[in-house]
């Protein structure tokens, strides 16, 4: 934790993290893994290598997940 962070910012960040976890839990196993790796700044190439899939599958999964995430956040009253 960053102790110099504003408590309201900390709460907002915590709420955002809870939304991301709930969203990730709504994805199927492979999409959730791809989403998690990309969220943690892994490259498409690294994700494909780690999961032994092709880069196009990574791209397709992330396009699908991005659309689902936008819908998920809107449905849960979280501004994007």
Tab-separated table of C-alpha atoms in Angstrom:
chain	number	residue	atom	x	y	z
A	1	UNK	CA	0.000	0.000	0.000
A	2	UNK	CA	1.007	3.562	-0.586
A	3	UNK	CA	0.520	5.392	2.678
A	4	UNK	CA	0.530	8.809	1.037
A	5	UNK	CA	-2.456	7.854	-1.117
A	6	UNK	CA	-5.719	9.659	-0.437
A	7	UNK	CA	-8.151	7.337	1.450
A	8	UNK	CA	-10.919	8.095	-1.062
A	9	UNK	CA	-8.597	7.141	-3.914
A	10	UNK	CA	-7.733	3.932	-2.088
A	11	UNK	CA	-11.426	3.050	-1.742
A	12	UNK	CA	-12.076	3.851	-5.402
A	13	UNK	CA	-9.110	1.710	-6.447
A	14	UNK	CA	-10.305	-1.140	-4.217
A	15	UNK	CA	-13.792	-0.945	-5.733
A	16	UNK	CA	-12.308	-1.007	-9.228
A	17	UNK	CA	-10.191	-4.041	-8.356
A	18	UNK	CA	-13.280	-5.838	-7.015
A	19	UNK	CA	-15.069	-5.137	-10.321
A	20	UNK	CA	-12.119	-6.487	-12.296
A	21	UNK	CA	-12.065	-9.677	-10.205
A	22	UNK	CA	-15.817	-10.158	-10.629
A	23	UNK	CA	-15.459	-9.607	-14.365
A	24	UNK	CA	-12.559	-12.028	-14.650
A	25	UNK	CA	-14.620	-14.645	-12.800
A	26	UNK	CA	-17.354	-14.237	-15.431
A	27	UNK	CA	-15.006	-15.287	-18.254
A	28	UNK	CA	-14.247	-18.823	-19.323
A	29	UNK	CA	-10.945	-20.270	-18.112
A	30	UNK	CA	-8.782	-19.486	-21.159
A	31	UNK	CA	-10.181	-15.980	-21.652
A	32	UNK	CA	-9.691	-15.254	-17.946
A	33	UNK	CA	-6.054	-16.341	-18.152
A	34	UNK	CA	-5.430	-14.269	-21.268
A	35	UNK	CA	-7.154	-11.265	-19.681
A	36	UNK	CA	-5.117	-11.623	-16.469
A	37	UNK	CA	-1.826	-11.842	-18.328
A	38	UNK	CA	-2.619	-8.845	-20.515
A	39	UNK	CA	-3.882	-6.868	-17.508
A	40	UNK	CA	-0.448	-7.521	-16.009
A	41	UNK	CA	1.180	-6.080	-19.143
A	42	UNK	CA	2.327	-9.277	-20.833
A	43	UNK	CA	2.699	-8.893	-24.590
A	44	UNK	CA	0.535	-10.810	-27.053
A	45	UNK	CA	3.599	-12.854	-28.022
A	46	UNK	CA	4.401	-13.693	-24.408
A	47	UNK	CA	0.797	-14.702	-23.698
A	48	UNK	CA	0.695	-16.914	-26.784
A	49	UNK	CA	3.967	-18.568	-25.786
A	50	UNK	CA	2.995	-19.078	-22.144
A	51	UNK	CA	-0.399	-20.574	-23.007
A	52	UNK	CA	0.833	-22.448	-26.093
A	53	UNK	CA	-1.722	-20.820	-28.386
A	54	UNK	CA	-1.354	-18.626	-31.453
A	55	UNK	CA	-1.275	-14.844	-31.332
A	56	UNK	CA	-4.560	-14.583	-33.252
A	57	UNK	CA	-6.338	-16.510	-30.469
A	58	UNK	CA	-4.926	-14.021	-27.948
A	59	UNK	CA	-6.138	-11.115	-30.067
A	60	UNK	CA	-9.622	-12.616	-30.577
A	61	UNK	CA	-9.954	-13.342	-26.870
A	62	UNK	CA	-8.941	-9.826	-25.867
A	63	UNK	CA	-11.284	-8.184	-28.390
A	64	UNK	CA	-14.132	-10.301	-27.011
A	65	UNK	CA	-13.106	-9.622	-23.399
A	66	UNK	CA	-12.830	-5.877	-23.991
A	67	UNK	CA	-16.417	-5.738	-25.297
A	68	UNK	CA	-17.601	-7.843	-22.349
A	69	UNK	CA	-15.690	-5.638	-19.893
A	70	UNK	CA	-17.250	-2.466	-21.254
A	71	UNK	CA	-20.727	-3.996	-20.969
A	72	UNK	CA	-19.959	-5.384	-17.508
A	73	UNK	CA	-18.775	-2.042	-16.149
A	74	UNK	CA	-21.740	-0.172	-17.630
A	75	UNK	CA	-24.193	-2.702	-16.192
A	76	UNK	CA	-22.572	-2.352	-12.767
A	77	UNK	CA	-22.772	1.444	-12.704
A	78	UNK	CA	-19.049	1.916	-13.048
A	79	UNK	CA	-18.156	4.808	-15.313
A	80	UNK	CA	-15.593	4.134	-17.998
